[in-house]
Coordinates of C-alpha atoms and ligand atoms in Angstrom, one line a residue:
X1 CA 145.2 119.9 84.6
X2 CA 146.5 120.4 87.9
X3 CA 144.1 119.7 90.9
X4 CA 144.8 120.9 94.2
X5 CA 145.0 117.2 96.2
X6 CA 143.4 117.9 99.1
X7 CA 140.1 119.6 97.2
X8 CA 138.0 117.4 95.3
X9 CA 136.6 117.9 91.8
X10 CA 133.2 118.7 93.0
X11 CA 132.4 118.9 96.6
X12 CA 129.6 117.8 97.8
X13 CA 127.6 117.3 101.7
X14 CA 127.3 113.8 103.5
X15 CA 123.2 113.9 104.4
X16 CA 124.7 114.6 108.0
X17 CA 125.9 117.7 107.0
X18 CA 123.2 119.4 105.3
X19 CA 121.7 122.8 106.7
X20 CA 119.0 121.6 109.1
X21 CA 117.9 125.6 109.2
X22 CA 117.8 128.5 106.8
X23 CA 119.6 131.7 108.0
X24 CA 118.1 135.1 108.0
X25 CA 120.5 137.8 107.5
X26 CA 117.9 140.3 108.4
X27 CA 118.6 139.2 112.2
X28 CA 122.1 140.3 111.8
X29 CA 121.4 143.6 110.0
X30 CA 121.3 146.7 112.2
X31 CA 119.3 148.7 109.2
X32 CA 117.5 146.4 108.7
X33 CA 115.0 146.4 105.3
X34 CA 112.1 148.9 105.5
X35 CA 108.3 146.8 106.3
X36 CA 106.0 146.6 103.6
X37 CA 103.6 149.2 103.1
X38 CA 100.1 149.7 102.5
X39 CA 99.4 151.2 98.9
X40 CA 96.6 153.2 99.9
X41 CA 97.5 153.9 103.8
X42 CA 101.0 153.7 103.1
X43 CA 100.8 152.1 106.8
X44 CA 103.2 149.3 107.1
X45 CA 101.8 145.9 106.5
X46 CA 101.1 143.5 109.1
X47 CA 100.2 139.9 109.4
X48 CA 96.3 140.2 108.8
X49 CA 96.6 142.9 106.1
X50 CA 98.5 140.6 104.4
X51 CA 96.8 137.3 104.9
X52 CA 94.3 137.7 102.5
X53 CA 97.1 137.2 99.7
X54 CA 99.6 135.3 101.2
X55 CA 100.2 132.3 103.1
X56 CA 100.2 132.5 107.6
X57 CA 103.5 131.3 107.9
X58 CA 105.6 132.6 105.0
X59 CA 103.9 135.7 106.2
X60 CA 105.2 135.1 109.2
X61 CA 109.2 134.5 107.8
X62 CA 108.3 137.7 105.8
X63 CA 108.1 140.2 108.8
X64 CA 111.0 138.2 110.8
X65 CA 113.9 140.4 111.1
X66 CA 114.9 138.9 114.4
X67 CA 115.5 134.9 114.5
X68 CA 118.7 134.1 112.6
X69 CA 117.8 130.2 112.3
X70 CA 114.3 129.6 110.9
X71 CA 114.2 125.0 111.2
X72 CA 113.6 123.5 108.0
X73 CA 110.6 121.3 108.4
X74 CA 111.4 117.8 107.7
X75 CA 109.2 117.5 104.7
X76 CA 110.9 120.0 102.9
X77 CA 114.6 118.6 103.7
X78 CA 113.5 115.2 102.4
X79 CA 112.2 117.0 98.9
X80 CA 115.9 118.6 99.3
X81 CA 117.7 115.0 99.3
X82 CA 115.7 114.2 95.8
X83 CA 118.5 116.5 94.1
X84 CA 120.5 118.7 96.8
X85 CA 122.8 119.1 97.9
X86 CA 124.1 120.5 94.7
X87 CA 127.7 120.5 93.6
X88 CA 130.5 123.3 94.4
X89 CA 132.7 122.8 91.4
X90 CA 135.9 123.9 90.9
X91 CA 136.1 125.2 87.2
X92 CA 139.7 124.2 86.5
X93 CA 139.3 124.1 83.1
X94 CA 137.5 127.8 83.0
X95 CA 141.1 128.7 85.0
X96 CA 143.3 127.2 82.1
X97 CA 142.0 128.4 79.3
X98 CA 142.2 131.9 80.6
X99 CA 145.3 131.3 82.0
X100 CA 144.2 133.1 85.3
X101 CA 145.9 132.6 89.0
X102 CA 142.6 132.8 90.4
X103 CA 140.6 129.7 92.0
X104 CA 137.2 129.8 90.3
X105 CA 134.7 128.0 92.0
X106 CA 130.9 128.2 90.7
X107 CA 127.9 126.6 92.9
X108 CA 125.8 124.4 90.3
X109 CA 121.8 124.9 90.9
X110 CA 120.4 123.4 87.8
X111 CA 120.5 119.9 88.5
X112 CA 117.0 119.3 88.9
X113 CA 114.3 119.0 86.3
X114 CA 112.9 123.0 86.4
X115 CA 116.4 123.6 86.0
X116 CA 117.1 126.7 88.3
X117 CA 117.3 127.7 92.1
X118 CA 113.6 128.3 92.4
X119 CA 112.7 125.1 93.2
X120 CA 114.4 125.8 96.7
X121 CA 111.6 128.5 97.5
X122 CA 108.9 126.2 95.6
X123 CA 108.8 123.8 98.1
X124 CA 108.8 125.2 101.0
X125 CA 106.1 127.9 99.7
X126 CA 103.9 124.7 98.5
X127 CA 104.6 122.7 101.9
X128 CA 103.5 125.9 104.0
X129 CA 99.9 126.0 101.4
X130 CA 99.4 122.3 102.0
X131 CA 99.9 122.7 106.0
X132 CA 97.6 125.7 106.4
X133 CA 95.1 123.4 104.5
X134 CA 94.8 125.6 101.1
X135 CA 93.4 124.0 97.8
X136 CA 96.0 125.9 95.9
X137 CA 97.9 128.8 94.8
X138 CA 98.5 131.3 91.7
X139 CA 101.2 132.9 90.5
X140 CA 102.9 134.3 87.5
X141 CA 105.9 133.1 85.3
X142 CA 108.0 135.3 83.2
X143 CA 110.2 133.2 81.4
X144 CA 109.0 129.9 82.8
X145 CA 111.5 128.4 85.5
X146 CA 109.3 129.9 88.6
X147 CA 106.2 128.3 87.0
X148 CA 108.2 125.2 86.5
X149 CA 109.3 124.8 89.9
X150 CA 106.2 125.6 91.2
X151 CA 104.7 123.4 89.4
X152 CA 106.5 120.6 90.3
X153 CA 106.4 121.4 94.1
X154 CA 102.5 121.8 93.9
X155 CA 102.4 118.2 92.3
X156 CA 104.6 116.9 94.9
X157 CA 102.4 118.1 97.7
X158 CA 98.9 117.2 95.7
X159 CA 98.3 121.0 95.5
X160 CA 96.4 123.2 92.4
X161 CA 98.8 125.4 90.8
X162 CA 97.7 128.2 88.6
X163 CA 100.0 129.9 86.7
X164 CA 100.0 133.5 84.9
X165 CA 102.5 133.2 82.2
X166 CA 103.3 136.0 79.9
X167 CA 102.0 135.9 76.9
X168 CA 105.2 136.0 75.0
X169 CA 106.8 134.1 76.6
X170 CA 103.9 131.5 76.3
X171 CA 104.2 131.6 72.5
X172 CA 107.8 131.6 72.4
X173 CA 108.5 128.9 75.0
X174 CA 106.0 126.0 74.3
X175 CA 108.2 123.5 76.1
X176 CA 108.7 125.4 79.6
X177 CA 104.5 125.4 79.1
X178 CA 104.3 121.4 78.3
X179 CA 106.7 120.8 81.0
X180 CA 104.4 122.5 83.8
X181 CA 101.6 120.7 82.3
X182 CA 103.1 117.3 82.7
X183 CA 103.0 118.6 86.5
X184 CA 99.8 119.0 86.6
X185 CA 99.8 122.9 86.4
X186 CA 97.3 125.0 84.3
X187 CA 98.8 127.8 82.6
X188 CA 97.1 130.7 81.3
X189 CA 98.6 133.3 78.8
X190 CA 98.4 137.0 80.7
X191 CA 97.0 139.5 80.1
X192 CA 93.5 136.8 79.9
X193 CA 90.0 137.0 79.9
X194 CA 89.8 135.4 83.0
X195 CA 90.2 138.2 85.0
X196 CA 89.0 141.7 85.5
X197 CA 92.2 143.1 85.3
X198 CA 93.5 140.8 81.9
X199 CA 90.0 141.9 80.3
X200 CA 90.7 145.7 81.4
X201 CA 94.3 145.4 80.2
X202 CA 93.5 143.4 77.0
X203 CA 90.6 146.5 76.6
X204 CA 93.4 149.3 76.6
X205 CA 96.0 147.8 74.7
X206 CA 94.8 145.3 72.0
X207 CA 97.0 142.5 70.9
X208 CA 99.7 142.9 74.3
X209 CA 102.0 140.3 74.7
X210 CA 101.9 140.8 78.1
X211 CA 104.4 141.5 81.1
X212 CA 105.2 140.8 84.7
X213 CA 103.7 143.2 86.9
X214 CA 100.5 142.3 84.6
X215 CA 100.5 138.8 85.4
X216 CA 100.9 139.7 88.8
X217 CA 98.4 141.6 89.3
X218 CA 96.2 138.6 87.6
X219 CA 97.6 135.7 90.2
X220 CA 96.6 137.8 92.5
X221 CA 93.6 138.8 91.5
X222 CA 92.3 135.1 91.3
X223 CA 93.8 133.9 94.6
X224 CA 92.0 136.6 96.7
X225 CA 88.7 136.4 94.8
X226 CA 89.0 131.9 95.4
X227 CA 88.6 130.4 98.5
X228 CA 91.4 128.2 99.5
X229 CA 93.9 130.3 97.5
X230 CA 96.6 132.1 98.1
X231 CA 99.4 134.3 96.1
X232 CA 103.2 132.9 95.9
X233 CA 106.2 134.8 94.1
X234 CA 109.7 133.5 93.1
X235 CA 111.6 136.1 93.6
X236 CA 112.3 139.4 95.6
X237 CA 110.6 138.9 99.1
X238 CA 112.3 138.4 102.1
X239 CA 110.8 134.7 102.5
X240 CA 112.3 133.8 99.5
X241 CA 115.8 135.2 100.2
X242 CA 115.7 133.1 103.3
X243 CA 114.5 129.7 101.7
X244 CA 117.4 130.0 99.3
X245 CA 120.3 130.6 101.7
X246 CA 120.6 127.1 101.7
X247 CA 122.6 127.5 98.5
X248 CA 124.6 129.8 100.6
X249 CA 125.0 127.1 103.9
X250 CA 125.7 124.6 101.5
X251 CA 128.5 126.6 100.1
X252 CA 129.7 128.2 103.7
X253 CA 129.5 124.3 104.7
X254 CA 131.6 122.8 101.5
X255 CA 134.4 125.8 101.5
X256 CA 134.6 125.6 105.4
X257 CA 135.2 121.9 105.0
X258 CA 138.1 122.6 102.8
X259 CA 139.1 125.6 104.0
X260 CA 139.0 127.5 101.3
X261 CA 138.0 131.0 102.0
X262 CA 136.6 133.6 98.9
X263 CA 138.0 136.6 98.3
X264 CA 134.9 137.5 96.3
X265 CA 131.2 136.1 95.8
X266 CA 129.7 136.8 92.5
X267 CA 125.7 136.4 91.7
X268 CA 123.1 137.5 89.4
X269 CA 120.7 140.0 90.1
X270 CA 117.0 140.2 88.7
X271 CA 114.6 139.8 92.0
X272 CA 117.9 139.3 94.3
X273 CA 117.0 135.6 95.8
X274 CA 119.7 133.5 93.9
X275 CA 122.3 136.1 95.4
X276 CA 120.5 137.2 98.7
X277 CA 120.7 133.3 99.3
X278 CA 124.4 132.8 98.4
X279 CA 125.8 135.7 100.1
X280 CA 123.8 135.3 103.1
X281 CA 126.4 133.4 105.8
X282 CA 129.0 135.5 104.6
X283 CA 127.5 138.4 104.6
X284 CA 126.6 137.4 108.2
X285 CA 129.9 136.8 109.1
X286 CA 130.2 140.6 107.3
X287 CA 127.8 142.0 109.5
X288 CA 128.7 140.7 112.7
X289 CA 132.9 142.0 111.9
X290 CA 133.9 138.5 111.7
X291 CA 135.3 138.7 107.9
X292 CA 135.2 140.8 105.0
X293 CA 134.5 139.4 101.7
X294 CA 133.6 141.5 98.5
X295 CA 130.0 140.9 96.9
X296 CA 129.1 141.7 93.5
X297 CA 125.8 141.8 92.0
X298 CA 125.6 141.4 88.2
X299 CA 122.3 142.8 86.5
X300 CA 121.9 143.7 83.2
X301 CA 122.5 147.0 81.5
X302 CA 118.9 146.8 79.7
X303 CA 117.4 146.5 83.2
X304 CA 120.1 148.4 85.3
X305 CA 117.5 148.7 89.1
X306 CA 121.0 148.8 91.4
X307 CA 123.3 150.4 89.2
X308 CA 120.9 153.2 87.6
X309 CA 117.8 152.8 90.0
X310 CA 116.1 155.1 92.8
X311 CA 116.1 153.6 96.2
X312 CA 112.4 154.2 97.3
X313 CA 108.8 152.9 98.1
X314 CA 107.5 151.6 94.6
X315 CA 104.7 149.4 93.5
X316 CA 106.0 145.8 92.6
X317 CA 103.5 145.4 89.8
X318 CA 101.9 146.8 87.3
X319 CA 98.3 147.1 88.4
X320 CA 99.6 148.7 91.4
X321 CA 98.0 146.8 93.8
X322 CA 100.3 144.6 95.7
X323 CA 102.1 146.3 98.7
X324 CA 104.6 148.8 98.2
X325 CA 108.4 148.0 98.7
X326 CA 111.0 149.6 99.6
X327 CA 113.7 149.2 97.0
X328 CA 116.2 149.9 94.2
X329 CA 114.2 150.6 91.0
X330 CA 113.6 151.6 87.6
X331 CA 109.9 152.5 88.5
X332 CA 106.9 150.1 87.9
X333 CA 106.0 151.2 84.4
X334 CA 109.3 150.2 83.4
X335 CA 109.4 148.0 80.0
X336 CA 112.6 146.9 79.9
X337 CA 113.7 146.5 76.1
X338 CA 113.7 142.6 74.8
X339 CA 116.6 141.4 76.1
X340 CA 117.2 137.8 76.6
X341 CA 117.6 137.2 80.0
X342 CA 113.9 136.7 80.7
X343 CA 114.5 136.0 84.6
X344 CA 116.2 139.1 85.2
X345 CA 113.5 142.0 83.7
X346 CA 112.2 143.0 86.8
X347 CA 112.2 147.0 87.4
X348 CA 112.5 146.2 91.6
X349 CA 114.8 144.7 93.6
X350 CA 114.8 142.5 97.3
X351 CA 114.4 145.1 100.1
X352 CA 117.5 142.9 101.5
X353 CA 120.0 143.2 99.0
X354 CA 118.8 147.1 98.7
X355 CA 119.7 147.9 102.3
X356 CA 122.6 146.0 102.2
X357 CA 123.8 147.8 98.9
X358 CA 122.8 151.3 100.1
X359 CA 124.9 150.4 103.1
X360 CA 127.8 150.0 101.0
X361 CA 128.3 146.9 101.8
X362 CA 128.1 144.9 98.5
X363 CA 128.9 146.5 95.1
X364 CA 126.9 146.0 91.5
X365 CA 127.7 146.1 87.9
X366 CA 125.9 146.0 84.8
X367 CA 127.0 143.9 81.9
X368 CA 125.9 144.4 78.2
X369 CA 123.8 141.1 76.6
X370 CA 126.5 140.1 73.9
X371 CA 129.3 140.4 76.0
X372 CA 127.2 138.1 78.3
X373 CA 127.0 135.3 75.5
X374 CA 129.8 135.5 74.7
X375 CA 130.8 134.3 78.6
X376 CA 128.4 131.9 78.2
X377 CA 129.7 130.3 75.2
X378 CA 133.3 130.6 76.8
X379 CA 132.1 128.9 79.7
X380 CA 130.1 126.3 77.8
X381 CA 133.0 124.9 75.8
X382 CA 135.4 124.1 78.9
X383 CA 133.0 123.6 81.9
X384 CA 130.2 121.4 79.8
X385 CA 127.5 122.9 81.3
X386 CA 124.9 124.9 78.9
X387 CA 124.2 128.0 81.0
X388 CA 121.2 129.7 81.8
X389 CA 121.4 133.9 80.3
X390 CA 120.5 134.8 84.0
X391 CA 123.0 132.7 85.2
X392 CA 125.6 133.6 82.4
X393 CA 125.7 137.3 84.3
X394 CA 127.5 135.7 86.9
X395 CA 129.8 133.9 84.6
X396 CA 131.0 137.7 82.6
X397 CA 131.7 138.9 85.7
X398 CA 133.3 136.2 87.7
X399 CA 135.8 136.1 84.1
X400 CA 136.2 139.8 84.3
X401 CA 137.6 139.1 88.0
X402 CA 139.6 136.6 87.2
X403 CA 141.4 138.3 84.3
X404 CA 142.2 140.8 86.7
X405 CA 143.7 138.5 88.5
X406 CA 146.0 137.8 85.2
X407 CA 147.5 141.2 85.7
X408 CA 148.1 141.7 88.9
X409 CA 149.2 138.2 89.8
X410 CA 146.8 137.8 92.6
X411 CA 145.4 134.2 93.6
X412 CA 141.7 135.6 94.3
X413 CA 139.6 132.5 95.3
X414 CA 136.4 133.5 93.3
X415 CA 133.3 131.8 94.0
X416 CA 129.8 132.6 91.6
X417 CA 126.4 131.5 91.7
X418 CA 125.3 129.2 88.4
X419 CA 122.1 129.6 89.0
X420 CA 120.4 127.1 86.1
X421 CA 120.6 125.7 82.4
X422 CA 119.9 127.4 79.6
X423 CA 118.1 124.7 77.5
X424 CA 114.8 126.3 76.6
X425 CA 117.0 129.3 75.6
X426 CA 118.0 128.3 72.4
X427 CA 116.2 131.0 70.9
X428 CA 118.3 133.6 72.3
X429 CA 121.7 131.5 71.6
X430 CA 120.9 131.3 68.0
X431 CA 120.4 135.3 67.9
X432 CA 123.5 135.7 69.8
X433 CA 125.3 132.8 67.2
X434 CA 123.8 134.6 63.9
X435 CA 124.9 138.1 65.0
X436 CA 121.4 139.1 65.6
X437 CA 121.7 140.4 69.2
X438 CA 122.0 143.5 69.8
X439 CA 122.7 145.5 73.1
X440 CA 120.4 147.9 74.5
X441 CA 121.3 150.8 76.8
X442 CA 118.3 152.8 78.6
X443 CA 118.9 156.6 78.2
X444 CA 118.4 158.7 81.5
X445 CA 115.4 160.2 79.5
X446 CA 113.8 156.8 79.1
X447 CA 114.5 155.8 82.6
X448 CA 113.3 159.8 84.1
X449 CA 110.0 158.0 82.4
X450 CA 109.8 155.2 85.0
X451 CA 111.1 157.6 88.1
X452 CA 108.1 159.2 87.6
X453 CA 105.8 156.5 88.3
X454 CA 107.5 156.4 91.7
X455 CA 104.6 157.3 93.7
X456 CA 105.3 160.6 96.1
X457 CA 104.2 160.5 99.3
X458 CA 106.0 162.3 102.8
X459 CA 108.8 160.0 103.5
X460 CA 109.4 159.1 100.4
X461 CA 111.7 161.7 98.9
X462 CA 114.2 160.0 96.8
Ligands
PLP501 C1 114.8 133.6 88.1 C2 116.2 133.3 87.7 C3 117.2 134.2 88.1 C4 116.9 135.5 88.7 O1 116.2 135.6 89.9 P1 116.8 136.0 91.3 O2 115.6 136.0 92.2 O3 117.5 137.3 91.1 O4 117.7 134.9 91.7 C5 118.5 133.9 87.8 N1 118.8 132.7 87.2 C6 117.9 131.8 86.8 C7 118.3 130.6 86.2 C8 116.5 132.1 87.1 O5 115.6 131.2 86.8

């Protein structure tokens, strides 16, 4: 193997040079992404219309579109030194065995027990409960790594933590469930009798396994109707996008060090934090003219919301009671069909990352699920690390780059986003390993199905 000298294996921070404060790309955008509406009013959102479901100060990082450094409270960067900063690998071996000129770099975010980025947002969220003096919060989980690091986060700060985890996946992933538990967590399989809305759901459709925007609309149903409670999400907000750019500094940090400088950033795409938090110095530096760097969000074709999607006000969940966003989107009553990339089903996508892709300035591409595990497995054998389906998005496309780079000779530096492992997955690697995946494509007809949930309202022509 031959290692460039200078460069080590893995790079990783000194404690001295860890981000001390998150960036906010909003600051630097000149459209920037449109507020939060009312669902009712459609009047945008402020701070007291949404305090009743979400936390002051996250509210708070929510509407900022003006500070570009938001300080890390202290707290939260000590939770960070239990397993950050986390490594910027080199994957040499990836680079050899497809005989590429390209540097592949991929930054590693599941070395910590919940296994994904989300633990970066968990914290902080739970810190900000535990300041404002809350007994708890709800939320939902999908495929379980949200609940997980929420979970552990709560625990950390003495917090409840009730989670709303779809019923399938509740069934089909006992572990994730066990593992939440250990933390102290109660999890509940949605839709559930312990709501209005799970007992009107479970009413209408008998025997449901369940989905996202119906477990939303349950968390939030119980943290608005308990005192002490409030409503936290994993994914898609603004806040979130801004707790995660740490990924992003640590990366911007670790390349600067070296001076290596990517020609492309690759992430994956299903609520747009994981990427919104990579890209975000350099698509700063984007913003403000200093560089130019190409950005590439990977989603899948099952659930295609850049790629296929309508950019317009839509309800985030099901039950059609949280605020309306401003987005790229399949439309709320979307069902994406059973694909195995639990953390990337959602029909919406981060206001952020829409703006910024309706600006032109990233680009998006769907990949198909097999062709995705097969990357996976490819990456697997060389790199060692067991990859997460989300995360394996990133992986087909950061190949597909390089292998360009095969024909045409170039020396692309190529940096992705490995957003977690892949170990309570297994299910979906042994359909993929006995041939029994298969690879589902929307029609336009199915998808005209979910446009026309969009609600219509002046101003939001689309
Ligand atoms: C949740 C999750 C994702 C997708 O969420 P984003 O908000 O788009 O980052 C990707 N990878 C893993 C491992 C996840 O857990």
């Amino acid at each position: 193997m031959k290692q460039d000298k200078n460069i080590p294996y893995k790079i990783y921070l000194e404690e001295n040079e860890m981000p001390t404060a998150w960036y906010n790309v909003r600051a630097d955008m000149k459209n920037k992404p449109a507020p939060l509406l009312n669902p009712t009013t459609h009047e945008p959102m402020g701070h007291d219309d949404l305090s009743p479901v979400f936390c002051d100060e996250l509210i708070e990082q929510e509407l900022n579109d003006t500070d570009a450094y938001i300080e890390i409270p202290q707290e939260i960067r000590d939770f960070y030194k239990m397993y950050r900063p986390s490594p910027l690998v080199r994957a040499y071996c990836l680079e050899e065995k497809l005989d590429t000129p390209a540097k592949i770099y991929y930054k590693f975010e599941g070395n910590n027990t919940s296994g994904s980025h989300k633990l970066n947002s968990a914290i902080a969220q739970a810190y900000y409960a535990k300041k404002q003096g809350l007994k708890g919060v709800t939320t939902e989980t999908g495929a379980g790594q949200w609940g997980t690091a929420l979970s552990m986060a709560c625990s950390y700060f003495d917090l409840d933590c009730k989670v709303y985890m779809v019923k399938v996946s509740y069934e089909q992933k006992p572990f994730r469930r066990e593992v939440m538990r250990t933390y102290g967590a109660s999890v509940t399989p949605s839709p559930s009798e312990t709501t209005a809305i799970g007992r009107k759901i479970l009413a209408e459709h008998p025997g449901t396994t369940g989905s996202l925007g119906c477990a939303i609309s349950e968390a939030v149903e119980v943290a608005t109707s308990n005192d002490g409670y409030r409503y936290v999400l994993g994914s898609v907000l603004n806040q979130v996008l801004l707790h995660q750019s740490i990924i992003g500094m640590e990366t911007k940090i670790a390349m600067d060090k070296y001076g290596i400088v990517p020609d492309v950033i690759i992430g994956c795409a299903g609520g747009g934090s994981n990427l919104g938090g990579l890209i975000s110095p350099f698509m700063g530096e984007k913003l403000r003219g200093e560089k130019d760097y190409r950005i590439i969000a990977v989603e899948p074709a099952s659930c295609p919301s850049f790629t296929r999607g309508k950019f317009a006000y839509d309800f985030c969940d099901t039950g059609n009671i949280c605020p309306l966003a401003k987005m790229y989107t399949l439309g709320s009553g979307f069902i994406p069909s059973a694909n195995h990339a639990g953390g990337l089903r959602f029909h919406g996508m981060s206001s952020t990352l829409s703006q910024l892709y309706h600006d032109g300035l990233m680009e998006a591409v769907a990949v198909e699920q097999t062709s995705v595990f097969q990357a996976a497995e490819q990456f697997a054998r060389v790199e060692g690390i067991l990859p997460a389906p989300e995360s394996s998005h990133a992986i087909k496309a950061a190949i597909d780059e390089a292998l360009k780079c095969k024909e045409t000779g170039e020396e692309k530096t190529i940096v992705f986003g490995l957003t977690g492992t892949g170990y309570f997955d297994m299910v979906a690697y042994e359909k993929f390993h006995n041939g029994d995946m298969t690879d589902y494509i929307p029609t336009d007809a199915e998808l005209q199905v979910g446009f026309d949930g969009i609600p219509k309202f002046p101003g939001n022509e689309f």
